[in-house]
């Protein structure tokens, strides 16, 4: 039977190295929750959102997240001397980063399996997309169900 598949829904990027372009910075949840979401896109249109929670629930500054975001921003801007900037300046810049999958302590009630967090690991500056598609991962895709 031939069926048309839905293109919507969540599809995690497989582990591996990718070149991303910053396409959006969403600070709409910053004032209430201290969250900053950076939408990244590969040359072939696959997306990843990296979220930084810059304040703790009690309102204190989350130093670890500030450090992680600062490194991310310096790397995207390819300028490790800049001290402050408008977050919208990240849009249009590129970053090369490794996608990593980490098993969460939280269990999905429907499946009984742990959630898998998909985040950026190692990062380095990039001037643009390399060799077309931006995907430099291994061809053998990992099966999220097999992570243990």
PDB file of N, CA and C in Angstrom, residues 8 16 24 28 30 33 39 44 70 76 81 86 91 94 98 107 118 124 131 134-135 137:
ATOM      1  N   UNK A   8       5.372  16.798   9.163  1.00  0.00           N
ATOM      2  CA  UNK A   8       5.361  17.518  10.429  1.00  0.00           C
ATOM      3  C   UNK A   8       5.879  16.661  11.560  1.00  0.00           C
ATOM      4  N   UNK A  16      26.194  13.573  15.255  1.00  0.00           N
ATOM      5  CA  UNK A  16      27.192  13.888  14.239  1.00  0.00           C
ATOM      6  C   UNK A  16      27.463  15.374  14.176  1.00  0.00           C
ATOM      7  N   UNK A  24      16.824  32.255  13.870  1.00  0.00           N
ATOM      8  CA  UNK A  24      15.921  32.996  14.753  1.00  0.00           C
ATOM      9  C   UNK A  24      16.428  32.941  16.189  1.00  0.00           C
ATOM     10  N   UNK A  28      10.983  35.333  23.773  1.00  0.00           N
ATOM     11  CA  UNK A  28       9.629  35.556  24.295  1.00  0.00           C
ATOM     12  C   UNK A  28       9.405  34.942  25.676  1.00  0.00           C
ATOM     13  N   UNK A  30      11.902  34.782  27.947  1.00  0.00           N
ATOM     14  CA  UNK A  30      12.994  35.212  28.809  1.00  0.00           C
ATOM     15  C   UNK A  30      12.509  35.905  30.061  1.00  0.00           C
ATOM     16  N   UNK A  33      10.504  33.121  32.218  1.00  0.00           N
ATOM     17  CA  UNK A  33      11.172  31.865  32.565  1.00  0.00           C
ATOM     18  C   UNK A  33      12.688  31.901  32.426  1.00  0.00           C
ATOM     19  N   UNK A  39      17.115  29.125  17.173  1.00  0.00           N
ATOM     20  CA  UNK A  39      16.708  28.207  16.111  1.00  0.00           C
ATOM     21  C   UNK A  39      17.821  28.141  15.075  1.00  0.00           C
ATOM     22  N   UNK A  44      20.182  21.947   4.230  1.00  0.00           N
ATOM     23  CA  UNK A  44      19.056  21.221   3.620  1.00  0.00           C
ATOM     24  C   UNK A  44      17.753  21.403   4.388  1.00  0.00           C
ATOM     25  N   UNK A  70      27.449  32.232  26.474  1.00  0.00           N
ATOM     26  CA  UNK A  70      28.539  33.132  26.086  1.00  0.00           C
ATOM     27  C   UNK A  70      29.483  32.443  25.102  1.00  0.00           C
ATOM     28  N   UNK A  76      29.574  31.643  17.457  1.00  0.00           N
ATOM     29  CA  UNK A  76      28.754  32.056  16.308  1.00  0.00           C
ATOM     30  C   UNK A  76      29.282  33.344  15.684  1.00  0.00           C
ATOM     31  N   UNK A  81      36.363  38.360  21.643  1.00  0.00           N
ATOM     32  CA  UNK A  81      36.670  39.577  22.392  1.00  0.00           C
ATOM     33  C   UNK A  81      35.426  40.383  22.739  1.00  0.00           C
ATOM     34  N   UNK A  86      23.558  42.555  21.056  1.00  0.00           N
ATOM     35  CA  UNK A  86      22.134  42.276  20.979  1.00  0.00           C
ATOM     36  C   UNK A  86      21.985  40.846  20.455  1.00  0.00           C
ATOM     37  N   UNK A  91      21.543  36.173  14.377  1.00  0.00           N
ATOM     38  CA  UNK A  91      20.817  35.727  13.183  1.00  0.00           C
ATOM     39  C   UNK A  91      21.678  35.973  11.948  1.00  0.00           C
ATOM     40  N   UNK A  94      26.906  31.603  11.367  1.00  0.00           N
ATOM     41  CA  UNK A  94      27.023  30.154  11.251  1.00  0.00           C
ATOM     42  C   UNK A  94      27.836  29.588  12.407  1.00  0.00           C
ATOM     43  N   UNK A  98      28.622  19.653  17.046  1.00  0.00           N
ATOM     44  CA  UNK A  98      28.307  18.232  17.146  1.00  0.00           C
ATOM     45  C   UNK A  98      26.955  18.078  17.848  1.00  0.00           C
ATOM     46  N   UNK A 107      11.283   9.819  32.809  1.00  0.00           N
ATOM     47  CA  UNK A 107      10.717   8.711  32.044  1.00  0.00           C
ATOM     48  C   UNK A 107       9.436   9.164  31.356  1.00  0.00           C
ATOM     49  N   UNK A 118      18.515  16.181  22.998  1.00  0.00           N
ATOM     50  CA  UNK A 118      19.347  16.401  21.814  1.00  0.00           C
ATOM     51  C   UNK A 118      19.907  17.812  21.915  1.00  0.00           C
ATOM     52  N   UNK A 124      32.484  24.996  16.968  1.00  0.00           N
ATOM     53  CA  UNK A 124      33.569  25.778  16.391  1.00  0.00           C
ATOM     54  C   UNK A 124      32.981  26.779  15.407  1.00  0.00           C
ATOM     55  N   UNK A 131      30.209  22.213   1.688  1.00  0.00           N
ATOM     56  CA  UNK A 131      29.850  21.113   0.785  1.00  0.00           C
ATOM     57  C   UNK A 131      28.361  20.863   0.695  1.00  0.00           C
ATOM     58  N   UNK A 134      25.395  20.539   4.803  1.00  0.00           N
ATOM     59  CA  UNK A 134      25.616  20.876   6.196  1.00  0.00           C
ATOM     60  C   UNK A 134      25.640  19.685   7.127  1.00  0.00           C
ATOM     61  N   UNK A 135      25.386  18.482   6.599  1.00  0.00           N
ATOM     62  CA  UNK A 135      25.370  17.273   7.420  1.00  0.00           C
ATOM     63  C   UNK A 135      26.683  16.554   7.239  1.00  0.00           C
ATOM     64  N   UNK A 137      27.473  14.065   9.452  1.00  0.00           N
ATOM     65  CA  UNK A 137      27.328  12.943  10.379  1.00  0.00           C
ATOM     66  C   UNK A 137      27.619  11.640   9.660  1.00  0.00           C
TER      67      UNK A 137
END
